[in-house]
XYZ file of C-alpha atoms in Angstrom:
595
model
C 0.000 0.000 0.000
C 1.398 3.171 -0.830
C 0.551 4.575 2.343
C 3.883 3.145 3.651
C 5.546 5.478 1.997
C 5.275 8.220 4.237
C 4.746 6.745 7.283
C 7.378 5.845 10.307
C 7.778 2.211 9.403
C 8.659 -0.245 12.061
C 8.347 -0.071 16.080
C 10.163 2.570 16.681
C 9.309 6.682 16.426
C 11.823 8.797 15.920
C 11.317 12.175 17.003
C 13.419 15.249 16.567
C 12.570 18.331 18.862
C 12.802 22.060 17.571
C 12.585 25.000 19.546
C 10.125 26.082 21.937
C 7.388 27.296 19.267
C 5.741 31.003 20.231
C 2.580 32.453 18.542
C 2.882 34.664 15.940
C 1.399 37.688 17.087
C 3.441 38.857 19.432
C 1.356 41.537 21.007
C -0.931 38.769 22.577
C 1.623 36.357 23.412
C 1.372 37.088 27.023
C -2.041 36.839 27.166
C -1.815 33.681 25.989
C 1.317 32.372 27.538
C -0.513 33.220 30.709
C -3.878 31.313 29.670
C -1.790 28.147 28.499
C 1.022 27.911 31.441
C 1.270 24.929 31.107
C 0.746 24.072 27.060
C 2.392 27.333 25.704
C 6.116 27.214 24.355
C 6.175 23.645 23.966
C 9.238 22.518 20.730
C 8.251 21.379 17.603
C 8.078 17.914 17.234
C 9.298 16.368 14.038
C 8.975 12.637 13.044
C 11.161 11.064 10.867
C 12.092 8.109 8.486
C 14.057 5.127 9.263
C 16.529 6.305 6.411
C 16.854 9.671 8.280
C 20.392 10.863 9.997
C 19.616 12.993 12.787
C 22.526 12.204 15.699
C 20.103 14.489 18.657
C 16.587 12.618 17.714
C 14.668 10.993 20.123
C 14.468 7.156 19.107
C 11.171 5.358 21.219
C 11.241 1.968 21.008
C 9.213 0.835 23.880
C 5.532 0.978 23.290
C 3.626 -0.778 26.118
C -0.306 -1.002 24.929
C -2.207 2.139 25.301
C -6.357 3.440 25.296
C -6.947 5.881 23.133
C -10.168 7.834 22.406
C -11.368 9.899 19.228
C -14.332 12.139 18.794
C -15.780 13.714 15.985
C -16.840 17.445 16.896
C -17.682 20.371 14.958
C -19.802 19.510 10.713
C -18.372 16.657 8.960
C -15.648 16.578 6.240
C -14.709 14.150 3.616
C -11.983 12.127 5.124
C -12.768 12.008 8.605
C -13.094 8.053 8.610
C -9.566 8.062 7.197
C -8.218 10.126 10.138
C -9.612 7.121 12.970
C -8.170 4.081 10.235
C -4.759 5.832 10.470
C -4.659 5.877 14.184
C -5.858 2.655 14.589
C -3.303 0.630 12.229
C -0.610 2.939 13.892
C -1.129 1.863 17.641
C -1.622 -1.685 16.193
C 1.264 -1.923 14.313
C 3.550 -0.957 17.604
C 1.391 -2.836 20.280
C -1.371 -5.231 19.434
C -2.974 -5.055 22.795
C -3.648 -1.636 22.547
C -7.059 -0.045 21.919
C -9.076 2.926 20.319
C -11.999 3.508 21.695
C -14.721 5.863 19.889
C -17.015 8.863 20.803
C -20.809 7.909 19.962
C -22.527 11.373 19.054
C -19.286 13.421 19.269
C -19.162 15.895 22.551
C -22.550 14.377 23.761
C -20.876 10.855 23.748
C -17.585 12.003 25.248
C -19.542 13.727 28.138
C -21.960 10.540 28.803
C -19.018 8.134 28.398
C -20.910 6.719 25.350
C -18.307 4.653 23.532
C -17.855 1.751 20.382
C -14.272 0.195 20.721
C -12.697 0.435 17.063
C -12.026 -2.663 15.241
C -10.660 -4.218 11.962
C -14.853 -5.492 11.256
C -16.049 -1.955 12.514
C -13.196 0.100 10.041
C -14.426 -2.232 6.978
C -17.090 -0.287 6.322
C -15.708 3.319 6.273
C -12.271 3.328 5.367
C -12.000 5.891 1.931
C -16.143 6.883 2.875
C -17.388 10.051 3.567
C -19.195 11.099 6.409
C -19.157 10.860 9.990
C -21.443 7.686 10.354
C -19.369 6.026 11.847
C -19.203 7.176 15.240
C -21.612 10.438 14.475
C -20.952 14.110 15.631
C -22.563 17.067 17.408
C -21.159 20.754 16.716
C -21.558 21.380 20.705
C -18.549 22.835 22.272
C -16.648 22.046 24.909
C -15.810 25.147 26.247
C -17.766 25.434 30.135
C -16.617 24.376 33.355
C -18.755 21.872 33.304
C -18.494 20.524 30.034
C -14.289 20.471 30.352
C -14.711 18.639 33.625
C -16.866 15.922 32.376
C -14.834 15.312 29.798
C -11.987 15.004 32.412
C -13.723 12.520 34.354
C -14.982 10.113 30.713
C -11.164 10.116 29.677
C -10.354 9.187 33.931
C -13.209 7.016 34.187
C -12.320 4.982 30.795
C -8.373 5.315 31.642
C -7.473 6.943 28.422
C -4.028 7.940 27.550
C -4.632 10.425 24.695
C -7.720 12.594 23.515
C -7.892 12.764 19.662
C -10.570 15.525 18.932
C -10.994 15.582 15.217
C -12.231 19.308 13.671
C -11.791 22.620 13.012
C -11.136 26.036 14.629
C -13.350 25.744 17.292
C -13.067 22.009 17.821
C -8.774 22.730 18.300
C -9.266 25.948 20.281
C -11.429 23.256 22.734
C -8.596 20.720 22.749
C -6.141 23.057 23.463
C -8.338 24.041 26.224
C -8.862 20.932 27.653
C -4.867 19.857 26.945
C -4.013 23.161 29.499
C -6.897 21.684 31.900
C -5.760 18.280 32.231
C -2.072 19.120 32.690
C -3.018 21.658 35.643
C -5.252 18.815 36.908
C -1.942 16.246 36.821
C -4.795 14.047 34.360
C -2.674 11.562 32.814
C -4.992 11.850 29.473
C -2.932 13.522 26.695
C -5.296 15.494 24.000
C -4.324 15.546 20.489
C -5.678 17.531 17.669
C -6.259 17.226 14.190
C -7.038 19.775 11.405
C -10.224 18.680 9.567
C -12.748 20.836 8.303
C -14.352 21.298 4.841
C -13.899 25.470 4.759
C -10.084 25.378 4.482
C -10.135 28.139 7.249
C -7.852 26.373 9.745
C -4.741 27.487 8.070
C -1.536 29.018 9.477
C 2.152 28.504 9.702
C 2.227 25.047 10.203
C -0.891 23.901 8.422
C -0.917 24.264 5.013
C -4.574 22.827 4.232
C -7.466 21.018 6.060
C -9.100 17.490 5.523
C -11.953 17.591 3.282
C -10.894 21.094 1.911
C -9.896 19.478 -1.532
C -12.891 16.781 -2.002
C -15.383 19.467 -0.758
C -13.724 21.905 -3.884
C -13.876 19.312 -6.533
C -17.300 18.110 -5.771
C -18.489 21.630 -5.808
C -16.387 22.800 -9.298
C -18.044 19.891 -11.021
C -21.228 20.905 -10.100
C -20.089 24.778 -10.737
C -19.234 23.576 -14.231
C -22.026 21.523 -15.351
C -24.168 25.154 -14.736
C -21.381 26.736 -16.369
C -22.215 24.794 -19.322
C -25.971 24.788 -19.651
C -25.862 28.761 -19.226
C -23.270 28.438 -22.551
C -25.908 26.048 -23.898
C -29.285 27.999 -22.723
C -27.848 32.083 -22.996
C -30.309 32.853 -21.261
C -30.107 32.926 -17.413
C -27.239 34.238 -15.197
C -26.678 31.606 -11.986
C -26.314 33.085 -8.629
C -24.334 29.927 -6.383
C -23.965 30.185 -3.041
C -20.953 27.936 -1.999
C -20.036 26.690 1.926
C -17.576 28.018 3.693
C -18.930 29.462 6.931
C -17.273 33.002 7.154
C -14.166 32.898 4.800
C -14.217 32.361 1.520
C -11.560 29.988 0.876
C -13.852 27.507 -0.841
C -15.009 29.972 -3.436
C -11.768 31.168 -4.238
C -10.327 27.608 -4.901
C -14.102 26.611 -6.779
C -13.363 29.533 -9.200
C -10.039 28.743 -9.717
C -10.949 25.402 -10.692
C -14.300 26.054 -12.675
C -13.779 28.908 -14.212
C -17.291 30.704 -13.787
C -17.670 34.920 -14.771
C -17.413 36.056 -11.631
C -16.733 35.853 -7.881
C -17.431 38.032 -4.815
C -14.929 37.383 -2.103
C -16.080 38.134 1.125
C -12.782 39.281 2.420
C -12.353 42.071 -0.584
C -16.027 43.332 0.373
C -14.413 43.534 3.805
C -11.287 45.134 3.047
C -12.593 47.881 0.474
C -16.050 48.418 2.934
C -18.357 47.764 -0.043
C -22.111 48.268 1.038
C -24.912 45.979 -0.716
C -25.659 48.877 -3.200
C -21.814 48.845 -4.505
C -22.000 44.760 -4.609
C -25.187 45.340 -6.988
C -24.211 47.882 -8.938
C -20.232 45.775 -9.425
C -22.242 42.854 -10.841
C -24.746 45.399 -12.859
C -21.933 46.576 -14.369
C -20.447 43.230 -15.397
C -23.703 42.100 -16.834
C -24.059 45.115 -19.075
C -20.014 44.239 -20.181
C -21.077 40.739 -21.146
C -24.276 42.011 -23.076
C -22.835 44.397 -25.298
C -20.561 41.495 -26.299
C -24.120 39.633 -27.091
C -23.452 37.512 -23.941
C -26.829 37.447 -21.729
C -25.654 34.544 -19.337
C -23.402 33.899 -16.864
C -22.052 32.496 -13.304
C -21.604 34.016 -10.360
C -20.170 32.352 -7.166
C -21.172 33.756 -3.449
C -19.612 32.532 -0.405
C -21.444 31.559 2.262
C -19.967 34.198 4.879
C -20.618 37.408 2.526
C -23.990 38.449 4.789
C -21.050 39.542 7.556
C -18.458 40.686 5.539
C -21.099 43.632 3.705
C -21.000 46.101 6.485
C -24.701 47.693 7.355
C -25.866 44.217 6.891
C -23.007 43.054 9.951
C -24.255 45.976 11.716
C -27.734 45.188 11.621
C -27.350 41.251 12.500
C -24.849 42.898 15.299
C -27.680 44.599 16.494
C -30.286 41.450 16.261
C -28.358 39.341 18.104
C -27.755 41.746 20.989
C -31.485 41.971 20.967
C -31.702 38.400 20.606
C -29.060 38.464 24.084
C -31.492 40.412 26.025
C -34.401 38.134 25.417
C -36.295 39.928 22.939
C -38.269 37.544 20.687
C -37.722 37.321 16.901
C -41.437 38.895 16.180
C -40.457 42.232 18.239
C -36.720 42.840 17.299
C -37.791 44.855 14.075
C -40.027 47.631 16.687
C -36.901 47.748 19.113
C -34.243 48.556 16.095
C -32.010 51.603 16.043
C -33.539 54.027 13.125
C -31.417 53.154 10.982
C -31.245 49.246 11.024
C -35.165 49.708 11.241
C -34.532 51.703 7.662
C -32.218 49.312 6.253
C -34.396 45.934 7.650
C -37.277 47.566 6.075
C -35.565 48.386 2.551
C -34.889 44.140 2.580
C -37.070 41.712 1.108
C -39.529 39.610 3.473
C -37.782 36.350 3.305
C -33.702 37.492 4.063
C -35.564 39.645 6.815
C -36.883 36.426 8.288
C -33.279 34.779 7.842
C -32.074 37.679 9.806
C -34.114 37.181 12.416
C -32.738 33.762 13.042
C -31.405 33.245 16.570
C -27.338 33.316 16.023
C -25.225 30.515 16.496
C -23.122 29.128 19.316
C -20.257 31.656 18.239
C -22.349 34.622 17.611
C -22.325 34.253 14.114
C -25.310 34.705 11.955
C -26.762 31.149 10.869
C -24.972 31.841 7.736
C -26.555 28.896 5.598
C -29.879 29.996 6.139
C -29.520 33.416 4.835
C -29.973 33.262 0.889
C -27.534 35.814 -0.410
C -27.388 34.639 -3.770
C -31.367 35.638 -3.947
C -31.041 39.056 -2.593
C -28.360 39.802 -5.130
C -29.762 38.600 -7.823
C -33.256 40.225 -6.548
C -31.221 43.521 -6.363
C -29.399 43.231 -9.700
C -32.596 42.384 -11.712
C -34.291 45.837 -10.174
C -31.496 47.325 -11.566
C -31.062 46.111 -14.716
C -34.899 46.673 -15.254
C -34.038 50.385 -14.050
C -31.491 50.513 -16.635
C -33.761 49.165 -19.479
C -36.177 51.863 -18.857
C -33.772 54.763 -19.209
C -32.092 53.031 -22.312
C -28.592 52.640 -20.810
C -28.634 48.753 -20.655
C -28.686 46.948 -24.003
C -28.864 43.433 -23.401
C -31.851 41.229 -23.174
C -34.388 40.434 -20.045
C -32.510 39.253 -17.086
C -33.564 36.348 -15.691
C -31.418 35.060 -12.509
C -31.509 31.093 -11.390
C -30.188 30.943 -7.411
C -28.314 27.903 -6.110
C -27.011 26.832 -2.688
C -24.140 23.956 -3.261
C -23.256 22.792 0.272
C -25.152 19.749 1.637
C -24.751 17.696 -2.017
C -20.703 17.915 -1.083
C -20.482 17.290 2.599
C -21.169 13.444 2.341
C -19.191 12.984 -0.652
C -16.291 10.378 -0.812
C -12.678 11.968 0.080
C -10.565 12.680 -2.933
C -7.329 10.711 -2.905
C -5.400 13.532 -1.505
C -7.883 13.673 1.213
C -7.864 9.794 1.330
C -4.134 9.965 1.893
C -3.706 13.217 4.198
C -6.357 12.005 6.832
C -5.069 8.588 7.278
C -1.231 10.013 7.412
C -2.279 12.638 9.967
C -3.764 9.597 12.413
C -0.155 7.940 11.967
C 0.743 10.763 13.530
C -1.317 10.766 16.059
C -0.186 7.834 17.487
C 3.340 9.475 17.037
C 2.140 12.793 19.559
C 1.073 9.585 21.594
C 3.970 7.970 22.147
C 6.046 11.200 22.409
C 4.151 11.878 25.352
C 2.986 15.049 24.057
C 0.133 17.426 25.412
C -1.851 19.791 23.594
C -0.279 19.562 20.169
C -1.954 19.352 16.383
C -1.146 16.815 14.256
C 0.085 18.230 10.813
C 1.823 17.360 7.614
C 3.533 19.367 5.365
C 4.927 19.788 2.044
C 1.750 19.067 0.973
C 1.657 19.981 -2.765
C 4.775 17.743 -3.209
C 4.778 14.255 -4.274
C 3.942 11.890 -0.929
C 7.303 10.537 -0.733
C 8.346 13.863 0.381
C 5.776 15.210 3.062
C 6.976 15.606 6.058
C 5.295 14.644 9.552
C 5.395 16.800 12.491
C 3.419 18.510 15.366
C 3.365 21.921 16.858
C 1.845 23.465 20.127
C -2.170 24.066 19.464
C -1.705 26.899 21.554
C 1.201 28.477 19.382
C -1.650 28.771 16.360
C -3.978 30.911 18.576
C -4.471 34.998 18.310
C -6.175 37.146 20.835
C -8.916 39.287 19.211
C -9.458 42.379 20.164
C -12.688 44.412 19.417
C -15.135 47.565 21.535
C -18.330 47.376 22.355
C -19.642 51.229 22.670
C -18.167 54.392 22.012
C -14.833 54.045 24.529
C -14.927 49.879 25.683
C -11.752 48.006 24.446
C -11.984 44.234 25.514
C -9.298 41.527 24.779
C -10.762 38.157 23.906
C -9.729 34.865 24.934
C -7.005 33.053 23.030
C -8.601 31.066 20.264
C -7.480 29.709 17.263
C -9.380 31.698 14.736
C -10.222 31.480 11.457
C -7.888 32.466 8.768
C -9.472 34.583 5.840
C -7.881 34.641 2.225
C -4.844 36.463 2.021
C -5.701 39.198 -0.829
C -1.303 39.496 -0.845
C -1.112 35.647 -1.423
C -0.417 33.909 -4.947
C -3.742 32.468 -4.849
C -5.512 35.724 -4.993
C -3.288 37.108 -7.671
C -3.849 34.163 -9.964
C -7.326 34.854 -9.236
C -6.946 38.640 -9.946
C -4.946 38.013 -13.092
C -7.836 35.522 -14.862
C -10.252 37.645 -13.389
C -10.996 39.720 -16.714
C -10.531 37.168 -18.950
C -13.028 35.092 -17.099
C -15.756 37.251 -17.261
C -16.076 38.114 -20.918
C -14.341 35.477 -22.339
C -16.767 32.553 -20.894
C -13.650 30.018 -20.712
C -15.070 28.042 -18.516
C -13.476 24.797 -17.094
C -14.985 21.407 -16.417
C -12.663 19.388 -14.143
C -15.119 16.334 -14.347
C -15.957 14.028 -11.367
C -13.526 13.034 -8.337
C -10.350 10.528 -9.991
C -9.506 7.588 -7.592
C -6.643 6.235 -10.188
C -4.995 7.642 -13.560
C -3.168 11.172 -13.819
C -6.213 13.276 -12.458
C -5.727 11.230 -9.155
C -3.020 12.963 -7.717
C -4.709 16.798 -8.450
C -4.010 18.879 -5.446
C -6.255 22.393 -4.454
C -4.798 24.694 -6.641
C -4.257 27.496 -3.679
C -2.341 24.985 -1.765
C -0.252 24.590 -4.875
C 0.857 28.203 -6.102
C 1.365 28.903 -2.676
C 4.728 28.289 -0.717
C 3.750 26.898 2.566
C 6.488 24.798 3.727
C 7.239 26.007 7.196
C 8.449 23.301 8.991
C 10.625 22.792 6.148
C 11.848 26.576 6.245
C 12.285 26.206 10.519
C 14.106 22.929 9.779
C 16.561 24.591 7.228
C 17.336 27.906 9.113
C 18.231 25.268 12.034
C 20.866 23.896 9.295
C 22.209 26.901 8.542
C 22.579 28.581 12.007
C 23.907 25.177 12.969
C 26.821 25.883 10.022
C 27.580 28.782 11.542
C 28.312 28.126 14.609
C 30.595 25.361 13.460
C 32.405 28.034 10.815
C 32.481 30.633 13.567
C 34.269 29.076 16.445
C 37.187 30.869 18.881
C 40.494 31.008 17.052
C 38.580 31.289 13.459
C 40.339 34.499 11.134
C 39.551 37.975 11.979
C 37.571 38.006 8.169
C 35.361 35.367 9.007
C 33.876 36.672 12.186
C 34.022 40.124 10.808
C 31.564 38.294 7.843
C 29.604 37.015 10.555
C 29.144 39.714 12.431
C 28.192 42.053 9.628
C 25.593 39.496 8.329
C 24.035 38.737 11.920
C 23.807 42.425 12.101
C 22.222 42.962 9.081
C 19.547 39.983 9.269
C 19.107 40.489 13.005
C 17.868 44.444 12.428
C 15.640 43.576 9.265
C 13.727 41.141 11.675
C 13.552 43.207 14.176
C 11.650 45.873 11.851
C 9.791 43.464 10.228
C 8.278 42.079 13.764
C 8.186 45.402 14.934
C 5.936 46.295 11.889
C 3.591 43.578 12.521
C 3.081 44.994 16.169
C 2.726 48.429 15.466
C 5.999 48.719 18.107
C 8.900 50.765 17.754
C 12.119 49.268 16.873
C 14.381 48.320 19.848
């Protein structure tokens, strides 16, 4: 099986610790240092081949049996199942007596101890499946007192050694939670993370992509493209698709790099350059009267999911909902206690986004984003507008007629891509290598991702060294600091991904060069296709901390007592030189002055 590839082979890990790893923003590193005393700062772990020299690594040899236990929390991904098969033919393969034991209805089983022990008859059925069936899921936190201490006493009470919670942002933000609440408890029950969640938002320095990211983008760009093609074949009706992604819009980037389609409206550039509704409806207006004068009266246009917040007065007005919402106000007298102008603006909106609105928030405070139809007040708003611009004579083309889409349930269930296939089941090898390290509050991850699999390299870092401390006011003087979290990370509109997108972007609105990728490939040259953003993007950090280590490592051993008065002038001039250009460049970040 190729999977041996790039796995530790054998009974033995071999584990080479980096330095302590610190969070990136340095402003709220001591807010979080002091949060996580005892999971903050921890090395870098990286796990390496049998065919790798490394004189300081840690070899384990001894593995005495050990009870492990994985949940599913947060919405299913593609791959999950792949992520529990890993695990289990890693703790196998080094002990035989050793068990995984598995959560029955995610953070509701964990909490009432309900459990199915994993098994080679049990794994039959799932391995390369989509889904969660196996064990099932709940998107419940575990964030309270309460909930953190029952799931103290299930891992005590069932004398588990590690915690594997598998899922995204909020799911890792909870196991580094309960990872800092065990240690200060002396629990002997290690917790372990891993990075899988369809959005692609849990991405930083050491985590290049997220399981399910890739099959959730194919599945979607097929469907993208087959509506591509019958508005080429119809030329009639412009499609309005709202794609998943919760509140960044990672998935619609990558689905209109893939497909093709006229347009796309990022959520983060509505953000950045403050666009209200009005300036959305006139930008896509606009774009429909530059594909009619070329006698084009179709099109495609992809929403993400998370838009609704990123358009300011409509954040401002769900901001002021769910405060209402907060103070127990019910949902059919929040519109008589709005500010005047949210009362205005709720009033301007049609009947059925005003009900969305009104939908109690979710467990974050987000709006219940895939509820609220976008796509049909946009394309509401753009055909009032084109209709206004027939009357006066100043649009050419033909009647606009708008078709609205939602693609997100029809991909959630899908079977993993290959990448996906292989990524999960590689990250629960490594899970049973965090295991047997003994480590506490770390992520699994693997990087190098967009190079053959042969190459990838295994690793872990501190959950708590991915976390950020948001800051934000409430009224007109209030600053408050939140708590540590590992938040979501939006698309970088300086990264590669976005200029590829920026350079097509003319070219694929008028030019209708759509792409259809075709269905998911399990073997033949289309099998080994990778997202596209993960590709034109250089991501390998572990790789970059591993080869800085080399070369500061080199000098040390050029640079020794008794070497020529050249040389250490050379080295003194370059430290100098690097050492200052850091220092600005961190400084930047901080909004600090230099030291």
């Amino acid at each position: 099986m190729i999977y041996a590839l790039y796995v530790n082979q054998g009974t033995t890990v071999r584990v080479e610790y980096g330095d302590a790893a610190i969070a990136a923003d340095p402003a709220g590193a001591h807010v979080i240092s002091q949060a996580f005393p005892h999971t903050y700062g921890q090395p870098l772990a990286h796990f390496l081949r049998k065919t790798a020299v490394v004189p300081d690594a840690k070899v384990i040899s001894e593995h005495p049996a050990v009870r492990v236990g994985i949940v599913f929390c947060g919405r299913q991904s593609p791959g999950g199942h792949n992520v529990v098969w890993g695990l289990y033919e890693a703790i196998k393969a080094h002990n035989q007596s050793s068990k995984l034991v598995g959560f029955l209805g995610g953070s509701d089983g964990l909490l009432a101890q309900k459990t199915l022990e994993i098994t080679d008859e049990v794994l039959s059925s799932y391995k390369n499946q989509g889904g969660y069936d196996m064990l099932g899921r709940t998107k419940d936190q575990i964030r309270t007192k309460e909930q953190v201490n029952g799931a103290m006493a299930s891992c005590q009470a069932l004398k588990l050694d590690a915690l594997v919670i598998i899922g995204g942002v909020t799911s890792n933000t909870d196991a580094a939670q309960l990872a800092e609440t065990f240690a200060e408890a002396k629990c002997a029950t290690k917790v372990v993370g891993v990075p899988v969640t369809l959005n692609g938002d849990l991405k930083n320095q050491f985590v290049e992509t997220t399981v399910g990211f890739d099959t959730i983008c194919k599945v979607n760009s097929q469907l993208i493209s087959n509506v591509c093609t019958d508005a080429l074949s119809a030329e009639k009706y412009y499609y309005f698709i709202r794609l998943m992604g919760r509140k960044a819009s990672h998935v619609a980037l990558e689905c209109t790099l893939q497909s093709h389609p006229n347009m796309v409206i990022l959520g983060e550039e509505v953000a950045a350059s403050k666009l209200t509704i009005f300036d959305i409806t006139k930008q896509i207006c606009d774009a429909v009267q530059a594909r009619a004068e070329k006698d084009k009266n179709h099109g495609v246009i992809l929403i993400p999911e998370g838009l609704v917040e990123s358009i300011p007065e409509l954040y401002a007005l769900l901001q002021e909902i769910h405060g209402l919402h907060g103070r127990g106000v019910s949902a059919e007298n929040i519109s008589s206690q709005l500010s005047p102008w949210a009362s205005a603006l709720f009033e301007f909106l049609p009947p059925f986004i005003r009900k969305q609105l009104l939908l109690h928030p979710e467990s974050d405070d987000s709006a219940q984003l895939s509820q609220i139809e976008t796509e049909k007040l946009l394309a509401q708003l753009v055909e009032t507008e084109i209709n206004r611009r027939l009357k006066e004579g100043t649009y050419k083309g033909k009647k606009f007629n708008a078709i609205c889409h939602f693609f997100g349930y029809q991909a959630r269930g899908a079977l993993p891509s290959k990448f996906d296939c292989d990524y999960a089941y590689v990250l629960g090898h490594v899970c049973y290598h965090i295991i047997a390290a003994g480590l506490n509050g770390y992520m699994a991850t693997v990087t190098n991702l967009k190079s053959p699999v042969n190459k990838w390299r295994c690793g872990a870092a501190p959950i708590s060294s991915m976390m950020t401390v948001k800051r934000w006011s409430r009224g007109p003087s209030a600053t408050q600091i939140g708590k540590p979290a590992v938040h979501m990370a939006s698309v970088d509109l300086k990264g590669k991904a976005y200029e590829l997108l920026r350079q097509s972007s003319s070219s694929f609105l008028l030019e209708d060069i759509y792409r259809n990728p075709g269905p998911l490939q399990f073997e033949g040259p289309g099998a080994d296709s990778k997202p596209i953003s993960l590709c034109v993007e250089d991501q390998d950090y572990m790789g970059r901390i591993k080869k800085l280590q080399e070369y500061l490592e080199k000098v040390k051993s050029i640079v020794k007592p008794g070497c020529s008065q050249d040389v250490l002038k050379a080295a003194l001039s370059a430290m100098a030189s690097v050492t200052e250009t850091l220092n600005i460049m961190t400084s930047s970040s901080t909004g600090q002055t230099p030291l």
